[in-house]
Amino acid sequence: MAPKAIDIFNNIHKDEFQRENNQDKILNLSNKMKNEFSRSDITIYLCLIKALADIGIFSISQSMVQQIPSSYLSDYRIQNSLISMWGKTGSMDEAERIFKTVSQLDHIGYTAMINSYGLNGMSMQAVELFRKMPKEFIDESAYVCVLNACSHSGLVAIARSIFNNISIKTDIIYTTMIDCLSRAAVFDEAQQLIDQFEHDHMPVWSMYMALLSGARNEKNANLSQNIFDRMKKHFPELKSSLVSASILLSNVYASTGDHEKASNIRMELEKSGAKKKVGLSITEIDGKILQFRAHDQSHPRSADIYIEADRISQELIEYGHKYDSSWITRPLQPDETIESVLCGHSERLAIAAHFIDNRKPKIIQITKNLRVCGDCHRVTKIIAALRQCEIVVRDANRIHHFYTNGQCSCNDYF
């Protein structure tokens, strides 16, 4: 029974950001559960919850969880998985409710709750729960989750204190602390940690990526180039992995206005045959999961979506928003404008789709596989306020709750 469950999960996971019309597989899964699996087999439900967590859409998760037999909902393994799932869908009330009723609270439950707080910008709650966690439950995962929570909110001093009190520091723990420092632009200390680690260990790719990401956030081209050069020296065999680092470096140069260097890097990538990860956003409307790429026109109602996107753009301009060209990572084509390029980002099309036919949604939820850009972040705050609609966006790093007062749960630290 377990292999069959895992097979269905793998099919769902593969569909998540790669295929069109994956909503049919997701929404019909409950029928498969009823028809093909024994009620005594918990594996299918654990796989289902994991798949729903990866998708991250509350409405879909809610409808599917209702199909789980009530006898399983009191099982601590299901409860731990649900804490993680609700956290990843941005439903912290549900995550907290289940955490308080877990029948056998263990290190997995604590860690899932700490991670959920961190993802949703509730970093102090994550730290407080970590401090209450029984000592025997604290392991590498717990340290990583609490340090990651600090990283998402810039709690550098707290993260530093926790890190310094860890007796056995693994490469993952080091990487998370380096990420925290890099996000806060404390680059000297971050590089010192890398040097400290490499005194007794081989270089680790993820540490340099954390440092490079921080330098990209600060638009620090010199530091970014230095980090990239060190990566090429340390990891010459990881040519495919250097693609993501090259794209980050290209984006840094583009953000500083040096489009020539940015273009040269991208041309080298194209010559090498490397493929850039396609940015995708998914959302749910009327029970269907819709998927959008940047400048996507594959939706049957693309014309209406673009009309609504233009309408939203005019509202933004009237509000006083000025589109930020530093987030455009390539030269404009003759028929393009700064506005048209930025308004074609996948999450903006997903947002516009919710407002066609004069719809007035109270909440919009989007999951995307890349980090939200700075212009999209500012724009989404304004849209939430102008349209009086809460917008929840889970990107590659965290969950952003854009409230109707024009604020975001990340406090613009992302």
GROMACS .gro file of C-alpha atoms in nm:
model
  414
    1MET     CA    1   0.000   0.000   0.000
    2ALA     CA    2   0.278   0.246   0.087
    3PRO     CA    3   0.447   0.232  -0.257
    4LYS     CA    4   0.113   0.313  -0.422
    5ALA     CA    5   0.066   0.610  -0.191
    6ILE     CA    6   0.415   0.737  -0.258
    7ASP     CA    7   0.361   0.696  -0.634
    8ILE     CA    8   0.055   0.922  -0.623
    9PHE     CA    9   0.243   1.174  -0.409
   10ASN     CA   10   0.533   1.178  -0.654
   11ASN     CA   11   0.295   1.239  -0.943
   12ILE     CA   12   0.138   1.530  -0.760
   13HIS     CA   13   0.476   1.673  -0.663
   14LYS     CA   14   0.603   1.646  -1.019
   15ASP     CA   15   0.295   1.827  -1.144
   16GLU     CA   16   0.316   2.106  -0.889
   17PHE     CA   17   0.513   2.356  -1.097
   18GLN     CA   18   0.572   2.170  -1.424
   19ARG     CA   19   0.246   2.071  -1.588
   20GLU     CA   20  -0.067   2.251  -1.697
   21ASN     CA   21  -0.409   2.160  -1.557
   22ASN     CA   22  -0.266   1.978  -1.257
   23GLN     CA   23  -0.582   2.073  -1.068
   24ASP     CA   24  -0.754   1.762  -1.203
   25LYS     CA   25  -0.504   1.534  -1.030
   26ILE     CA   26  -0.523   1.728  -0.704
   27LEU     CA   27  -0.898   1.765  -0.690
   28ASN     CA   28  -0.964   1.403  -0.785
   29LEU     CA   29  -0.722   1.266  -0.530
   30SER     CA   30  -0.997   1.227  -0.271
   31ASN     CA   31  -1.171   0.978  -0.499
   32LYS     CA   32  -0.850   0.778  -0.532
   33MET     CA   33  -0.820   0.779  -0.155
   34LYS     CA   34  -1.172   0.642  -0.115
   35ASN     CA   35  -1.156   0.387  -0.394
   36GLU     CA   36  -0.800   0.254  -0.387
   37PHE     CA   37  -0.676   0.263  -0.029
   38SER     CA   38  -0.752   0.085   0.292
   39ARG     CA   39  -0.879   0.306   0.570
   40SER     CA   40  -0.614   0.148   0.791
   41ASP     CA   41  -0.326   0.276   0.576
   42ILE     CA   42  -0.192   0.602   0.717
   43THR     CA   43   0.081   0.641   0.454
   44ILE     CA   44  -0.147   0.780   0.185
   45TYR     CA   45  -0.271   1.053   0.417
   46LEU     CA   46   0.081   1.151   0.522
   47CYS     CA   47   0.179   1.170   0.154
   48LEU     CA   48  -0.135   1.369   0.075
   49ILE     CA   49  -0.063   1.622   0.351
   50LYS     CA   50   0.297   1.659   0.229
   51ALA     CA   51   0.172   1.726  -0.125
   52LEU     CA   52  -0.079   1.983   0.000
   53ALA     CA   53   0.196   2.154   0.201
   54ASP     CA   54   0.408   2.181  -0.111
   55ILE     CA   55   0.120   2.334  -0.308
   56GLY     CA   56   0.043   2.576  -0.025
   57ILE     CA   57  -0.312   2.679  -0.116
   58PHE     CA   58  -0.543   2.696   0.188
   59SER     CA   59  -0.873   2.629   0.011
   60ILE     CA   60  -0.741   2.314  -0.157
   61SER     CA   61  -0.582   2.192   0.166
   62GLN     CA   62  -0.901   2.252   0.361
   63SER     CA   63  -1.120   2.055   0.121
   64MET     CA   64  -0.877   1.763   0.104
   65VAL     CA   65  -0.813   1.740   0.479
   66GLN     CA   66  -1.187   1.703   0.528
   67GLN     CA   67  -1.156   1.368   0.347
   68ILE     CA   68  -0.922   1.227   0.612
   69PRO     CA   69  -1.107   0.990   0.850
   70SER     CA   70  -1.154   1.146   1.193
   71SER     CA   71  -0.983   0.848   1.356
   72TYR     CA   72  -0.657   0.952   1.191
   73LEU     CA   73  -0.677   1.317   1.295
   74SER     CA   74  -0.582   1.225   1.651
   75ASP     CA   75  -0.269   1.039   1.538
   76TYR     CA   76   0.039   1.241   1.636
   77ARG     CA   77   0.207   1.172   1.300
   78ILE     CA   78  -0.089   1.319   1.113
   79GLN     CA   79  -0.104   1.609   1.360
   80ASN     CA   80   0.266   1.690   1.312
   81SER     CA   81   0.221   1.684   0.935
   82LEU     CA   82  -0.085   1.908   0.958
   83ILE     CA   83   0.104   2.165   1.167
   84SER     CA   84   0.363   2.189   0.891
   85MET     CA   85   0.099   2.195   0.618
   86TRP     CA   86  -0.110   2.471   0.775
   87GLY     CA   87   0.203   2.672   0.841
   88LYS     CA   88   0.304   2.644   0.476
   89THR     CA   89  -0.042   2.753   0.364
   90GLY     CA   90  -0.024   3.059   0.588
   91SER     CA   91  -0.299   2.943   0.824
   92MET     CA   92  -0.132   2.997   1.158
   93ASP     CA   93  -0.455   2.976   1.357
   94GLU     CA   94  -0.501   2.618   1.238
   95ALA     CA   95  -0.135   2.530   1.297
   96GLU     CA   96  -0.150   2.664   1.654
   97ARG     CA   97  -0.483   2.493   1.722
   98ILE     CA   98  -0.345   2.154   1.625
   99PHE     CA   99  -0.015   2.209   1.809
  100LYS     CA  100  -0.205   2.270   2.132
  101THR     CA  101  -0.396   1.943   2.095
  102VAL     CA  102  -0.119   1.707   1.976
  103SER     CA  103  -0.159   1.377   2.157
  104GLN     CA  104   0.216   1.298   2.173
  105LEU     CA  105   0.412   1.620   2.136
  106ASP     CA  106   0.766   1.540   2.020
  107HIS     CA  107   1.063   1.713   1.855
  108ILE     CA  108   0.893   1.694   1.513
  109GLY     CA  109   0.585   1.879   1.637
  110TYR     CA  110   0.791   2.149   1.806
  111THR     CA  111   1.012   2.193   1.501
  112ALA     CA  112   0.713   2.210   1.265
  113MET     CA  113   0.557   2.483   1.477
  114ILE     CA  114   0.881   2.682   1.506
  115ASN     CA  115   0.928   2.661   1.130
  116SER     CA  116   0.568   2.771   1.070
  117TYR     CA  117   0.617   3.078   1.286
  118GLY     CA  118   0.935   3.163   1.099
  119LEU     CA  119   0.779   3.128   0.753
  120ASN     CA  120   0.493   3.357   0.848
  121GLY     CA  121   0.699   3.639   0.995
  122MET     CA  122   0.627   3.549   1.358
  123SER     CA  123   0.991   3.514   1.453
  124MET     CA  124   0.966   3.611   1.820
  125GLN     CA  125   0.699   3.344   1.869
  126ALA     CA  126   0.940   3.097   1.707
  127VAL     CA  127   1.218   3.198   1.946
  128GLU     CA  128   0.988   3.182   2.249
  129LEU     CA  129   0.869   2.833   2.156
  130PHE     CA  130   1.228   2.720   2.097
  131ARG     CA  131   1.319   2.839   2.446
  132LYS     CA  132   1.029   2.638   2.591
  133MET     CA  133   1.124   2.328   2.395
  134PRO     CA  134   1.245   2.038   2.615
  135LYS     CA  135   1.623   2.012   2.588
  136GLU     CA  136   1.607   1.647   2.484
  137PHE     CA  137   1.398   1.747   2.178
  138ILE     CA  138   1.646   2.002   2.044
  139ASP     CA  139   1.836   1.872   1.742
  140GLU     CA  140   1.988   2.008   1.421
  141SER     CA  141   1.645   2.068   1.265
  142ALA     CA  142   1.528   2.272   1.563
  143TYR     CA  143   1.840   2.489   1.551
  144VAL     CA  144   1.804   2.543   1.177
  145CYS     CA  145   1.437   2.637   1.207
  146VAL     CA  146   1.485   2.890   1.486
  147LEU     CA  147   1.790   3.045   1.317
  148ASN     CA  148   1.595   3.062   0.993
  149ALA     CA  149   1.311   3.237   1.176
  150CYS     CA  150   1.560   3.493   1.307
  151SER     CA  151   1.699   3.531   0.956
  152HIS     CA  152   1.355   3.617   0.815
  153SER     CA  153   1.311   3.904   1.062
  154GLY     CA  154   1.663   4.035   1.106
  155LEU     CA  155   1.700   3.912   1.465
  156VAL     CA  156   2.077   3.894   1.431
  157ALA     CA  157   2.165   3.933   1.800
  158ILE     CA  158   1.926   3.655   1.905
  159ALA     CA  159   2.049   3.429   1.625
  160ARG     CA  160   2.410   3.497   1.722
  161SER     CA  161   2.337   3.407   2.085
  162ILE     CA  162   2.166   3.081   1.987
  163PHE     CA  163   2.442   2.993   1.740
  164ASN     CA  164   2.722   3.057   1.989
  165ASN     CA  165   2.559   2.821   2.239
  166ILE     CA  166   2.535   2.528   1.997
  167SER     CA  167   2.799   2.273   2.094
  168ILE     CA  168   2.807   2.078   1.767
  169LYS     CA  169   2.764   2.304   1.465
  170THR     CA  170   2.693   2.123   1.138
  171ASP     CA  171   2.736   2.272   0.792
  172ILE     CA  172   2.360   2.332   0.770
  173ILE     CA  173   2.363   2.526   1.098
  174TYR     CA  174   2.658   2.732   0.975
  175THR     CA  175   2.478   2.800   0.646
  176THR     CA  176   2.164   2.920   0.822
  177MET     CA  177   2.361   3.158   1.044
  178ILE     CA  178   2.554   3.288   0.743
  179ASP     CA  179   2.221   3.347   0.568
  180CYS     CA  180   2.096   3.543   0.870
  181LEU     CA  181   2.405   3.764   0.871
  182SER     CA  182   2.402   3.811   0.494
  183ARG     CA  183   2.036   3.917   0.487
  184ALA     CA  184   2.125   4.181   0.746
  185ALA     CA  185   2.427   4.287   0.535
  186VAL     CA  186   2.670   4.185   0.810
  187PHE     CA  187   2.903   4.054   0.543
  188ASP     CA  188   3.234   4.065   0.730
  189GLU     CA  189   3.104   3.840   1.006
  190ALA     CA  190   2.939   3.608   0.753
  191GLN     CA  191   3.268   3.568   0.568
  192GLN     CA  192   3.449   3.511   0.898
  193LEU     CA  193   3.212   3.222   0.970
  194ILE     CA  194   3.288   3.071   0.631
  195ASP     CA  195   3.661   3.101   0.699
  196GLN     CA  196   3.611   2.950   1.045
  197PHE     CA  197   3.422   2.653   0.902
  198GLU     CA  198   3.674   2.598   0.622
  199HIS     CA  199   3.961   2.583   0.870
  200ASP     CA  200   3.860   2.222   0.941
  201HIS     CA  201   3.621   2.141   0.656
  202MET     CA  202   3.591   2.153   0.280
  203PRO     CA  203   3.404   2.455   0.135
  204VAL     CA  204   3.024   2.421   0.120
  205TRP     CA  205   2.832   2.555  -0.179
  206SER     CA  206   2.522   2.667   0.011
  207MET     CA  207   2.723   2.899   0.239
  208TYR     CA  208   2.847   3.095  -0.060
  209MET     CA  209   2.500   3.107  -0.213
  210ALA     CA  210   2.365   3.255   0.111
  211LEU     CA  211   2.638   3.518   0.105
  212LEU     CA  212   2.582   3.592  -0.265
  213SER     CA  213   2.206   3.628  -0.213
  214GLY     CA  214   2.267   3.883   0.061
  215ALA     CA  215   2.505   4.077  -0.162
  216ARG     CA  216   2.244   4.071  -0.437
  217ASN     CA  217   1.983   4.214  -0.199
  218GLU     CA  218   2.219   4.502  -0.125
  219LYS     CA  219   2.301   4.546  -0.497
  220ASN     CA  220   2.668   4.513  -0.405
  221ALA     CA  221   2.831   4.428  -0.738
  222ASN     CA  222   3.192   4.419  -0.617
  223LEU     CA  223   3.120   4.182  -0.331
  224SER     CA  224   2.897   3.967  -0.553
  225GLN     CA  225   3.171   3.933  -0.813
  226ASN     CA  226   3.428   3.842  -0.546
  227ILE     CA  227   3.199   3.576  -0.401
  228PHE     CA  228   3.125   3.436  -0.746
  229ASP     CA  229   3.496   3.417  -0.829
  230ARG     CA  230   3.559   3.225  -0.506
  231MET     CA  231   3.276   2.987  -0.595
  232LYS     CA  232   3.427   2.914  -0.936
  233LYS     CA  233   3.760   2.844  -0.769
  234HIS     CA  234   3.618   2.620  -0.495
  235PHE     CA  235   3.357   2.435  -0.701
  236PRO     CA  236   3.485   2.399  -1.059
  237GLU     CA  237   3.311   2.064  -1.095
  238LEU     CA  238   2.966   2.204  -1.012
  239LYS     CA  239   2.905   2.364  -1.350
  240SER     CA  240   2.529   2.310  -1.340
  241SER     CA  241   2.506   2.457  -0.990
  242LEU     CA  242   2.698   2.765  -1.101
  243VAL     CA  243   2.399   2.855  -1.318
  244SER     CA  244   2.199   2.984  -1.020
  245ALA     CA  245   2.500   3.180  -0.895
  246SER     CA  246   2.557   3.326  -1.243
  247ILE     CA  247   2.195   3.439  -1.261
  248LEU     CA  248   2.224   3.608  -0.921
  249LEU     CA  249   2.541   3.785  -1.035
  250SER     CA  250   2.373   3.893  -1.358
  251ASN     CA  251   2.080   4.029  -1.158
  252VAL     CA  252   2.316   4.231  -0.938
  253TYR     CA  253   2.472   4.400  -1.240
  254ALA     CA  254   2.130   4.461  -1.395
  255SER     CA  255   2.002   4.616  -1.071
  256THR     CA  256   2.293   4.862  -1.071
  257GLY     CA  257   2.227   4.957  -1.433
  258ASP     CA  258   2.521   4.767  -1.580
  259HIS     CA  259   2.315   4.579  -1.838
  260GLU     CA  260   2.620   4.510  -2.054
  261LYS     CA  261   2.782   4.290  -1.789
  262ALA     CA  262   2.446   4.134  -1.706
  263SER     CA  263   2.387   4.049  -2.073
  264ASN     CA  264   2.737   3.908  -2.114
  265ILE     CA  265   2.681   3.669  -1.824
  266ARG     CA  266   2.347   3.557  -1.964
  267MET     CA  267   2.492   3.508  -2.313
  268GLU     CA  268   2.761   3.286  -2.164
  269LEU     CA  269   2.491   3.084  -1.992
  270GLU     CA  270   2.301   3.045  -2.317
  271LYS     CA  271   2.614   2.933  -2.501
  272SER     CA  272   2.676   2.670  -2.236
  273GLY     CA  273   2.324   2.534  -2.283
  274ALA     CA  274   2.230   2.610  -1.924
  275LYS     CA  275   1.861   2.658  -1.856
  276LYS     CA  276   1.721   2.918  -1.622
  277LYS     CA  277   1.453   2.806  -1.379
  278VAL     CA  278   1.116   2.919  -1.509
  279GLY     CA  279   0.925   3.141  -1.269
  280LEU     CA  280   0.574   3.013  -1.200
  281SER     CA  281   0.283   3.118  -0.981
  282ILE     CA  282  -0.019   2.908  -0.893
  283THR     CA  283  -0.349   3.018  -0.743
  284GLU     CA  284  -0.699   2.876  -0.697
  285ILE     CA  285  -1.014   3.030  -0.843
  286ASP     CA  286  -1.354   2.860  -0.830
  287GLY     CA  287  -1.202   2.525  -0.735
  288LYS     CA  288  -0.946   2.523  -1.015
  289ILE     CA  289  -0.571   2.563  -0.979
  290LEU     CA  290  -0.439   2.812  -1.232
  291GLN     CA  291  -0.073   2.837  -1.326
  292PHE     CA  292   0.098   3.145  -1.468
  293ARG     CA  293   0.438   3.218  -1.617
  294ALA     CA  294   0.574   3.566  -1.673
  295HIS     CA  295   0.387   3.727  -1.966
  296ASP     CA  296   0.174   3.414  -1.990
  297GLN     CA  297  -0.101   3.417  -2.253
  298SER     CA  298  -0.202   3.052  -2.234
  299HIS     CA  299  -0.507   3.107  -2.014
  300PRO     CA  300  -0.840   3.096  -2.205
  301ARG     CA  301  -0.923   3.439  -2.063
  302SER     CA  302  -0.582   3.598  -2.106
  303ALA     CA  303  -0.731   3.902  -2.279
  304ASP     CA  304  -0.953   3.974  -1.978
  305ILE     CA  305  -0.664   3.913  -1.738
  306TYR     CA  306  -0.441   4.162  -1.919
  307ILE     CA  307  -0.720   4.419  -1.931
  308GLU     CA  308  -0.756   4.386  -1.554
  309ALA     CA  309  -0.378   4.400  -1.510
  310ASP     CA  310  -0.374   4.728  -1.706
  311ARG     CA  311  -0.658   4.862  -1.492
  312ILE     CA  312  -0.467   4.777  -1.176
  313SER     CA  313  -0.155   4.938  -1.320
  314GLN     CA  314  -0.341   5.264  -1.380
  315GLU     CA  315  -0.468   5.259  -1.021
  316LEU     CA  316  -0.111   5.211  -0.900
  317ILE     CA  317   0.016   5.503  -1.109
  318GLU     CA  318  -0.266   5.726  -0.984
  319TYR     CA  319  -0.174   5.623  -0.630
  320GLY     CA  320   0.180   5.745  -0.698
  321HIS     CA  321   0.369   5.422  -0.756
  322LYS     CA  322   0.676   5.451  -0.977
  323TYR     CA  323   0.786   5.126  -1.136
  324ASP     CA  324   1.137   5.025  -1.029
  325SER     CA  325   1.350   4.939  -1.332
  326SER     CA  326   1.626   4.796  -1.112
  327TRP     CA  327   1.421   4.475  -1.091
  328ILE     CA  328   1.434   4.426  -1.468
  329THR     CA  329   1.722   4.190  -1.529
  330ARG     CA  330   1.758   4.223  -1.908
  331PRO     CA  331   1.757   4.497  -2.173
  332LEU     CA  332   1.412   4.614  -2.284
  333GLN     CA  333   1.289   4.513  -2.628
  334PRO     CA  334   1.172   4.792  -2.866
  335ASP     CA  335   0.805   4.715  -2.796
  336GLU     CA  336   0.848   4.696  -2.416
  337THR     CA  337   0.829   4.947  -2.134
  338ILE     CA  338   0.936   4.920  -1.772
  339GLU     CA  339   0.569   4.902  -1.678
  340SER     CA  340   0.483   4.628  -1.928
  341VAL     CA  341   0.773   4.406  -1.820
  342LEU     CA  342   0.704   4.434  -1.447
  343CYS     CA  343   0.327   4.405  -1.486
  344GLY     CA  344   0.379   4.078  -1.671
  345HIS     CA  345   0.536   3.903  -1.372
  346SER     CA  346   0.358   3.577  -1.296
  347GLU     CA  347   0.213   3.675  -0.958
  348ARG     CA  348   0.066   3.997  -1.101
  349LEU     CA  349  -0.119   3.801  -1.366
  350ALA     CA  350  -0.242   3.562  -1.095
  351ILE     CA  351  -0.366   3.857  -0.889
  352ALA     CA  352  -0.538   4.016  -1.190
  353ALA     CA  353  -0.716   3.687  -1.267
  354HIS     CA  354  -0.896   3.710  -0.933
  355PHE     CA  355  -1.049   4.048  -1.019
  356ILE     CA  356  -1.190   3.984  -1.368
  357ASP     CA  357  -1.570   3.994  -1.405
  358ASN     CA  358  -1.579   4.260  -1.132
  359ARG     CA  359  -1.501   4.003  -0.866
  360LYS     CA  360  -1.432   4.141  -0.520
  361PRO     CA  361  -1.239   3.867  -0.337
  362LYS     CA  362  -1.163   3.910   0.031
  363ILE     CA  363  -0.848   3.700   0.014
  364ILE     CA  364  -0.615   3.587  -0.265
  365GLN     CA  365  -0.353   3.318  -0.219
  366ILE     CA  366  -0.057   3.256  -0.449
  367THR     CA  367   0.236   3.015  -0.435
  368LYS     CA  368   0.540   3.088  -0.651
  369ASN     CA  369   0.867   2.904  -0.697
  370LEU     CA  370   1.096   3.209  -0.704
  371ARG     CA  371   1.160   3.495  -0.464
  372VAL     CA  372   0.921   3.789  -0.503
  373CYS     CA  373   1.092   4.092  -0.657
  374GLY     CA  374   1.101   4.428  -0.479
  375ASP     CA  375   0.867   4.602  -0.721
  376CYS     CA  376   0.608   4.323  -0.700
  377HIS     CA  377   0.631   4.339  -0.321
  378ARG     CA  378   0.559   4.713  -0.313
  379VAL     CA  379   0.283   4.680  -0.572
  380THR     CA  380   0.109   4.395  -0.387
  381LYS     CA  381   0.097   4.600  -0.067
  382ILE     CA  382  -0.075   4.881  -0.257
  383ILE     CA  383  -0.319   4.647  -0.436
  384ALA     CA  384  -0.420   4.490  -0.103
  385ALA     CA  385  -0.500   4.837   0.031
  386LEU     CA  386  -0.670   4.978  -0.280
  387ARG     CA  387  -0.883   4.669  -0.344
  388GLN     CA  388  -0.932   4.593   0.028
  389CYS     CA  389  -0.830   4.233  -0.026
  390GLU     CA  390  -0.577   4.039   0.179
  391ILE     CA  391  -0.316   3.877  -0.046
  392VAL     CA  392  -0.102   3.587   0.074
  393VAL     CA  393   0.205   3.505  -0.134
  394ARG     CA  394   0.437   3.218  -0.055
  395ASP     CA  395   0.762   3.259  -0.244
  396ALA     CA  396   1.081   3.053  -0.242
  397ASN     CA  397   1.186   3.191   0.098
  398ARG     CA  398   0.884   3.272   0.311
  399ILE     CA  399   0.515   3.367   0.328
  400HIS     CA  400   0.407   3.728   0.280
  401HIS     CA  401   0.072   3.834   0.426
  402PHE     CA  402  -0.025   4.158   0.253
  403TYR     CA  403  -0.292   4.323   0.466
  404THR     CA  404  -0.565   4.567   0.370
  405ASN     CA  405  -0.384   4.844   0.560
  406GLY     CA  406  -0.105   4.829   0.302
  407GLN     CA  407   0.146   4.651   0.526
  408CYS     CA  408   0.320   4.315   0.488
  409SER     CA  409   0.393   4.063   0.760
  410CYS     CA  410   0.761   4.064   0.661
  411ASN     CA  411   0.789   4.436   0.747
  412ASP     CA  412   0.971   4.477   0.413
  413TYR     CA  413   1.257   4.254   0.531
  414PHE     CA  414   1.286   3.978   0.277
   0.00000   0.00000   0.00000
